[in-house]
Coordinates of C-alpha atoms and ligand atoms in Angstrom, one line a residue:
X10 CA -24.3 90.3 -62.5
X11 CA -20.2 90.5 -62.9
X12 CA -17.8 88.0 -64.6
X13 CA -14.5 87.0 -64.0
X14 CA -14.1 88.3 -67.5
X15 CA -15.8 89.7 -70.6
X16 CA -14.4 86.5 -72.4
X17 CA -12.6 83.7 -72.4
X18 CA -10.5 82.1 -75.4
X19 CA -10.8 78.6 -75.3
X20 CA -7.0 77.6 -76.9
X21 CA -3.8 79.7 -77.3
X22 CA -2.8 78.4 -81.0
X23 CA -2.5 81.1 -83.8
X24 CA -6.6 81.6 -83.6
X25 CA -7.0 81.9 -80.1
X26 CA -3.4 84.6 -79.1
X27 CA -5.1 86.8 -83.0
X28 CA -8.9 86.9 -80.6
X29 CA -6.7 87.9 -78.0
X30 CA -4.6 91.0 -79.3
X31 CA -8.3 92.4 -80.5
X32 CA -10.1 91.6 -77.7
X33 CA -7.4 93.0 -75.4
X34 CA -6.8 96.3 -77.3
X35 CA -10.8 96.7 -77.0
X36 CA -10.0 96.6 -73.4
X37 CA -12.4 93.7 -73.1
X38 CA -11.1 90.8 -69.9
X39 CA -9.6 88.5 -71.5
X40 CA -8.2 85.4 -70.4
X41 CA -6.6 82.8 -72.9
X42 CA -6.9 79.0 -71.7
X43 CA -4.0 76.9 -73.2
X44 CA -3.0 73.9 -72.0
X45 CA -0.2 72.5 -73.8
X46 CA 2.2 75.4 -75.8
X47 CA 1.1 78.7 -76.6
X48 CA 1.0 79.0 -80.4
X49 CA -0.3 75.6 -80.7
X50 CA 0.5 73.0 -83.5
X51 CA 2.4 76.2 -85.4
X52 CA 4.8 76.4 -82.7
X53 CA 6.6 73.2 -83.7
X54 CA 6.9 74.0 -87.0
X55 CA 10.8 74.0 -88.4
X56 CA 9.5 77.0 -90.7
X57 CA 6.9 79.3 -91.6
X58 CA 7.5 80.2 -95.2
X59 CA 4.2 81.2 -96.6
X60 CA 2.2 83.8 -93.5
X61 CA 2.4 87.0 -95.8
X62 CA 5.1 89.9 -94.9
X63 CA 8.0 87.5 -93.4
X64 CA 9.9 87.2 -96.7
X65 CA 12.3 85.4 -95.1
X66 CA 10.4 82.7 -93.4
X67 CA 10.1 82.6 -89.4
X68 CA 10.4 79.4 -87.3
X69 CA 7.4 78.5 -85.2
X70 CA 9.0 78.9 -82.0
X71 CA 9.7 82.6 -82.8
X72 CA 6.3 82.6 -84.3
X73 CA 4.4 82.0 -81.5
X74 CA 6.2 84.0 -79.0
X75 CA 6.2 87.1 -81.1
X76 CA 1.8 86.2 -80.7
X77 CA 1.9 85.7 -77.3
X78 CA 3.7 88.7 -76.7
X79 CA 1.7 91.0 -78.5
X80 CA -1.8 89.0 -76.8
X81 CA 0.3 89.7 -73.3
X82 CA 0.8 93.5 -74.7
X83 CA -2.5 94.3 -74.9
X84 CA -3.9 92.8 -71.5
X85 CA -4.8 89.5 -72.3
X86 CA -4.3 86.9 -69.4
X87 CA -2.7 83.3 -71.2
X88 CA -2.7 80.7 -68.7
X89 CA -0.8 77.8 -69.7
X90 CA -1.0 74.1 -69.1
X91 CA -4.7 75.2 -68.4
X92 CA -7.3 73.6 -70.3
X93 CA -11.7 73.6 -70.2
X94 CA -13.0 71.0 -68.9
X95 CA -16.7 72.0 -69.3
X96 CA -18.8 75.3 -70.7
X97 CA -22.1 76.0 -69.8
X98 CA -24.0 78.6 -70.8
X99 CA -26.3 79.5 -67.7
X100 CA -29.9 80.9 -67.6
X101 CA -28.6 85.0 -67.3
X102 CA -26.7 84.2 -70.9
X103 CA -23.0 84.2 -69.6
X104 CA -21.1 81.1 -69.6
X105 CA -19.0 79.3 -66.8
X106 CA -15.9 77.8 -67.6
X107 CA -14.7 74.7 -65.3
X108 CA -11.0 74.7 -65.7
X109 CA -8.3 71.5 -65.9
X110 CA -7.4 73.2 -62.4
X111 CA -10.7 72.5 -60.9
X112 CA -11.6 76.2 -60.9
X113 CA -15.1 77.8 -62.3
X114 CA -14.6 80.8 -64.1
X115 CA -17.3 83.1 -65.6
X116 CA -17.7 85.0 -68.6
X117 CA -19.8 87.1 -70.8
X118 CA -18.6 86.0 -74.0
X119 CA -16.2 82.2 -75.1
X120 CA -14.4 81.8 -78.1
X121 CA -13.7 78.3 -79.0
X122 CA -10.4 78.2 -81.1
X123 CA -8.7 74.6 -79.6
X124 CA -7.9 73.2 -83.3
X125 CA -7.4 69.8 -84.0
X126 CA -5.3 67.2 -83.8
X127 CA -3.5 64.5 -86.1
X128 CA -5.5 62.0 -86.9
X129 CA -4.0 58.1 -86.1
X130 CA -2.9 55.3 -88.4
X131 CA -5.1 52.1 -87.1
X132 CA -2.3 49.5 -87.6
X133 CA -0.7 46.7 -85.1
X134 CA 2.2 48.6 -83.8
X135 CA 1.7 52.2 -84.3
X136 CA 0.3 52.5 -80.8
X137 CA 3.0 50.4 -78.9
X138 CA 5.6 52.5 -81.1
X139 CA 4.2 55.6 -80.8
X140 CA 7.1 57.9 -79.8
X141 CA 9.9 54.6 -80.2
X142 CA 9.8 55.9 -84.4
X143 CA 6.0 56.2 -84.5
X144 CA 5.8 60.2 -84.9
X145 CA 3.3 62.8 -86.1
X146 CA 5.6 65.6 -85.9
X147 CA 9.3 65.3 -88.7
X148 CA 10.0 68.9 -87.2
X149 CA 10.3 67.3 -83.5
X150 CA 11.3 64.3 -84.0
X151 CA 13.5 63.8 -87.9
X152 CA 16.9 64.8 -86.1
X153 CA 16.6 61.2 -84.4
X154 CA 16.9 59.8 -87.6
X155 CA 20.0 61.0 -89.0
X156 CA 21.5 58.8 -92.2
X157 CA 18.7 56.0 -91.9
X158 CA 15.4 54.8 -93.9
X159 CA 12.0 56.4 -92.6
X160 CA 8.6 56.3 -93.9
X161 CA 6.4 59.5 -94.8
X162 CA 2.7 58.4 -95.0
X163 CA -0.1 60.8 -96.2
X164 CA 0.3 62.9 -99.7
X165 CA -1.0 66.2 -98.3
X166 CA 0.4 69.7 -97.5
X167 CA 1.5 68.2 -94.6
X168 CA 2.8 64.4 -95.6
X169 CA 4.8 66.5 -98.1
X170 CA 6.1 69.4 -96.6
X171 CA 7.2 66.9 -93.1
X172 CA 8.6 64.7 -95.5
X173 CA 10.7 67.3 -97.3
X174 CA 12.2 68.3 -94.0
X175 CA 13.1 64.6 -93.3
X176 CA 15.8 64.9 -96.0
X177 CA 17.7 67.2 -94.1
X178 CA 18.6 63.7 -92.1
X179 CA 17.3 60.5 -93.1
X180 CA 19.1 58.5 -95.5
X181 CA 15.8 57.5 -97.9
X182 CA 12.1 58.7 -97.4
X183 CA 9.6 56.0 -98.1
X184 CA 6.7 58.6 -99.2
X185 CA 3.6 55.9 -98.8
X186 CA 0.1 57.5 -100.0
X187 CA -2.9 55.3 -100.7
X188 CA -3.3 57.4 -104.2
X189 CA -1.2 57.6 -107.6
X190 CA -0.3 61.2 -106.7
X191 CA 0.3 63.6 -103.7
X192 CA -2.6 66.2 -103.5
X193 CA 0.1 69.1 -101.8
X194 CA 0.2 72.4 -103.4
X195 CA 1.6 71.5 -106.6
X196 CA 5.1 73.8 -105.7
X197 CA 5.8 71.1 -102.8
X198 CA 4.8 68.5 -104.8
X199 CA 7.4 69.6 -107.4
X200 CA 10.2 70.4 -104.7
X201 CA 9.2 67.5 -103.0
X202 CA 9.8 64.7 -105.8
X203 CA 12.6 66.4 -106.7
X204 CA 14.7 65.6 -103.3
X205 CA 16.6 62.5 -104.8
X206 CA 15.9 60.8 -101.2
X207 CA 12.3 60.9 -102.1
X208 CA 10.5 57.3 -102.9
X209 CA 7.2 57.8 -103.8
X210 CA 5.7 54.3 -102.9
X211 CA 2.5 55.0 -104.5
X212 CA -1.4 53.4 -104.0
X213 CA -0.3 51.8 -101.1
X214 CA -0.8 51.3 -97.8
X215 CA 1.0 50.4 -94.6
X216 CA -0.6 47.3 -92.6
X217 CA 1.9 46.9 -89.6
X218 CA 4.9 48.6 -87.9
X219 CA 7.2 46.1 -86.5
X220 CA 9.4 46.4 -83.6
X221 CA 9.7 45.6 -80.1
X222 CA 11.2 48.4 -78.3
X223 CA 11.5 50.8 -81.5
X224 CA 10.4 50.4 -84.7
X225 CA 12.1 48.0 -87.5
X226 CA 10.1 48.0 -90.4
X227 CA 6.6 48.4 -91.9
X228 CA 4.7 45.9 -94.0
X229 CA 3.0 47.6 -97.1
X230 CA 0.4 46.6 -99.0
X231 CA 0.2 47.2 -103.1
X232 CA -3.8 48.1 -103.1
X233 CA -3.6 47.3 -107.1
X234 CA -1.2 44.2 -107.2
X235 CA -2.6 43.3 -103.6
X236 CA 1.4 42.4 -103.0
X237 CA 3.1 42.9 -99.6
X238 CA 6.4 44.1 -99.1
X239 CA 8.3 45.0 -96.1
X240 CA 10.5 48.1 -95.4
X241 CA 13.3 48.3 -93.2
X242 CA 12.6 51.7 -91.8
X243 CA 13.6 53.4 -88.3
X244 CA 10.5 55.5 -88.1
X245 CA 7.4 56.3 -89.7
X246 CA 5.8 60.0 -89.8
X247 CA 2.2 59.2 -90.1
X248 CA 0.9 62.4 -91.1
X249 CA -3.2 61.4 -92.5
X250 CA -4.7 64.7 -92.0
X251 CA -6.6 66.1 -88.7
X252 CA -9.4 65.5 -86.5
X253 CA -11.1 68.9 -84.4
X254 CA -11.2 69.1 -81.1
X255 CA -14.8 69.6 -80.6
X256 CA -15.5 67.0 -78.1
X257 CA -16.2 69.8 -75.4
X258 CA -19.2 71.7 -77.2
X259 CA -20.7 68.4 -79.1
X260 CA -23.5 69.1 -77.0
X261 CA -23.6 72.7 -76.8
X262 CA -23.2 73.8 -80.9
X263 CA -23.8 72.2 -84.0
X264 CA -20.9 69.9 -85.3
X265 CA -20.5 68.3 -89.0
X266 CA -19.7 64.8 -89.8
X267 CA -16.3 64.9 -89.4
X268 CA -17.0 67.1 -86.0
X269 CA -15.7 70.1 -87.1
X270 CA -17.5 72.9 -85.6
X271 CA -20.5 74.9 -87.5
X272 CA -20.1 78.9 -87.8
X273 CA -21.3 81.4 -90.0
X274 CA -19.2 84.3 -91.3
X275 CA -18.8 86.2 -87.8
X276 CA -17.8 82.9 -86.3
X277 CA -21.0 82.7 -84.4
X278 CA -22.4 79.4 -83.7
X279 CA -25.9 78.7 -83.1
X280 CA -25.3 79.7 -79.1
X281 CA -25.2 83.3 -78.9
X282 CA -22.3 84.7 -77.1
X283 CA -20.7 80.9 -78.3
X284 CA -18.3 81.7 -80.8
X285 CA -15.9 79.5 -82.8
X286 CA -13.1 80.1 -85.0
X287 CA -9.9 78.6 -86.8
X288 CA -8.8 74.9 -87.2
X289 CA -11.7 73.5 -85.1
X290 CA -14.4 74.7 -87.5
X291 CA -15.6 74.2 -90.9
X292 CA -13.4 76.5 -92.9
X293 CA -12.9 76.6 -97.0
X294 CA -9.1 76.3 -96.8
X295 CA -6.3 75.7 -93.6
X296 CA -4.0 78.0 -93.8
X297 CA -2.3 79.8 -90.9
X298 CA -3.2 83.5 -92.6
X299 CA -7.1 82.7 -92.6
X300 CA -7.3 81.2 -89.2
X301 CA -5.7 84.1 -87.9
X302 CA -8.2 86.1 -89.6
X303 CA -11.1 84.0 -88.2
X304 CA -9.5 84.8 -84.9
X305 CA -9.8 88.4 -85.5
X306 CA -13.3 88.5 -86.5
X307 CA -14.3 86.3 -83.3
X308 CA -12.7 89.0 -81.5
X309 CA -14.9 91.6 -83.6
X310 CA -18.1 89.5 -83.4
X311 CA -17.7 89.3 -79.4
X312 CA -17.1 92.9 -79.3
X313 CA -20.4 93.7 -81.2
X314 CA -22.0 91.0 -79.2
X315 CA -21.1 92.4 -75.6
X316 CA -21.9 96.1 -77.3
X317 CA -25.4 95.1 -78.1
X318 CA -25.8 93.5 -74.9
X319 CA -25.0 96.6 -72.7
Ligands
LIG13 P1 -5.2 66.4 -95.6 O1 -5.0 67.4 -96.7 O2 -6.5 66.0 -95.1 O3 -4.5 65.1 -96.2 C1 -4.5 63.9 -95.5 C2 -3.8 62.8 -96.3 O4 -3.7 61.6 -95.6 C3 -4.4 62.5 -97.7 O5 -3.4 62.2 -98.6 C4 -5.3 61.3 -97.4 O6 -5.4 60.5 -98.5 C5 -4.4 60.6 -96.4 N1 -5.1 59.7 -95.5 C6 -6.2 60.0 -94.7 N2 -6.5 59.0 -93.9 C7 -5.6 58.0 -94.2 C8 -5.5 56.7 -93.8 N3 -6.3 56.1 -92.8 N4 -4.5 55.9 -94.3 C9 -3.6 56.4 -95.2 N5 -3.7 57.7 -95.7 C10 -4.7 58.5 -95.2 O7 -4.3 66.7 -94.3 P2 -3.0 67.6 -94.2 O8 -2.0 67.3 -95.2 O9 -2.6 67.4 -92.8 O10 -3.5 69.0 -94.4 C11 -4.6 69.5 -93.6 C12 -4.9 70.9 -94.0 O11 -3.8 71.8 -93.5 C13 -5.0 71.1 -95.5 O12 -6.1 72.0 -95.7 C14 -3.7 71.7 -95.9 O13 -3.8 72.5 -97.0 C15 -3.3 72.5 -94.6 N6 -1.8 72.6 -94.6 C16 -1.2 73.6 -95.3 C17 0.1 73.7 -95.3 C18 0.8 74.8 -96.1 O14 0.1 75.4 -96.8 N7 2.1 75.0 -96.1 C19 0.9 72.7 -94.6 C20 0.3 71.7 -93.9 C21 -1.1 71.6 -93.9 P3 -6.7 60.7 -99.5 O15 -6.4 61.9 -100.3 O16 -6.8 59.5 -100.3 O17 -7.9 60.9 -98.6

């Protein structure tokens, strides 16, 4: 029986456009499902300072173009503002794909790559404020805070490095972290507390955002003094780490407590033809240079895969 295509590439972040340039240059169908922004999370990103061979840094905008461009270049289909709604792997062994659209499509061979996103602060206010100065995102939104207070919380790679951006326009950065250190990369820690706009506001914890239409403050909590204090800021980054997006396949593959997807070392997961890579998976470190890499060796593995199959 024919497919729409050989496979399809569940998310078009880093992961999912590094699949695609393989897959595509092994003249394998490909079609790319994003549905927000190609490039994914790394596309907001002010700067990209540490992907190996750009000595001078590269914005994420230019980042993820230069991706897409080379997945395009090689064949691949990107369709975007395009999610999955459903997979299903069907008695002959290929898969069908329903689409955000309402379309079916089929193909041999999926690779899941949709990443994850931030995970929430459970506090009154942040939901009624998100987007009034409730933000997950200093590189979209710290220009709206130019020469006011604002409030980092988290302490790692991320709480830091958003945080250090933030001085570019805030007037003071309330750095909040339940801990009596950051747990960043020990260079951004250092660059970091250096900023003299930098208040570390140390084992700690933030119990409410006030504000009506925007925000106004935050009430802390002291976890060792148990004393509360409140914080005039204008906006609070609430960057707490990442949850996958593996709500699609947590039926399909196996997932582990914190849902992140199960592979093995050629990004299989237990359903063959089902493979996994990147941000949405259990992986021994985050960086954009290794989930990259896992996107290339889910391109490999579905080429071996659809090799042994013909
Ligand atoms: P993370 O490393 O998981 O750190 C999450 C931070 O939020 C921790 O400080 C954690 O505190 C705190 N936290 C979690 N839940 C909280 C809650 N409910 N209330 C208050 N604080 C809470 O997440 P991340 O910083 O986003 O980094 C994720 C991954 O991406 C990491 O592997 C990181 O290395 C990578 N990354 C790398 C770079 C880079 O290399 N340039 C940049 C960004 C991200 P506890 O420690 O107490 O749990």
């Amino acid at each position: 029986m024919s497919t729409d295509y050989d496979v399809i590439i569940v998310g078009g972040g880093p992961t999912g456009l590094a699949a695609a340039v393989y897959t595509g240059r092994s003249l394998l169908r490909t079609l790319v499902l994003e549905k927000q922004v190609p490039g994914g999370q790394i596309a907001l990103s002010a700067a990209i300072d540490n992907y190996p061979g750009f000595a001078d840094g590269i914005t994420g905008y230019d980042f993820a173009e230069a991706f897409l461009k080379h997945a395009k270049r090689f064949g691949a289909e990107v369709l975007v503002g395009t999610g999955a709604n459903s997979i299903i792997r069907n008695d002959d062994g290929f898969f069908t794909v329903g689409l955000s659209d309402g379309r079916d499509l089929t193909a041999k061979s999926v690779i899941l790559a949709m990443g994850r996103h931030p995970r929430k602060l459970e506090v009154p206010g942040y939901e009624k404020l998100f987007g009034r100065g409730v933000s997950v995102c200093a590189t979209c939104d710290g220009a709206f805070f130019r020469d006011v207070p604002v409030a980092v919380v988290g302490g790692g790679n991320s709480a830091v490095e958003e945080g250090h951006f933030l001085t570019r326009y805030a007037s003071e950065i309330f750095s909040i972290h339940r801990r009596d250190h950051f747990t960043a990369q020990k260079i951004l820690i250092e660059e970091y507390l250096h900023q003299p706009k930098v208040k570390p506001v140390w084992n700690s914890v933030v119990e409410a955002i006030h504000g009506e239409k925007e925000v106004e403050g935050i009430r802390i909590r002291d976890l060792k003094s148990d004393q509360v204090q409140e914080f005039p800021v204008k906006a609070v980054f609430v960057l707490i780490g990442w949850i996958p997006n593996s709500e699609l396949v947590r039926e399909l593959v196996d997932l582990d407590d914190q849902g992140r997807v199960l592979v093995n070392e050629l990004m299989e997961t237990k359903v063959p033809g089902l493979f996994a890579a990147g941000d949405l998976c259990v992986r021994p470190i985050y960086q954009l240079a290794n989930v990259v890499a896992d996107g290339v060796q889910a391109a490999v593995s579905v080429e071996k895969y659809l090799e042994g199959k013909k």
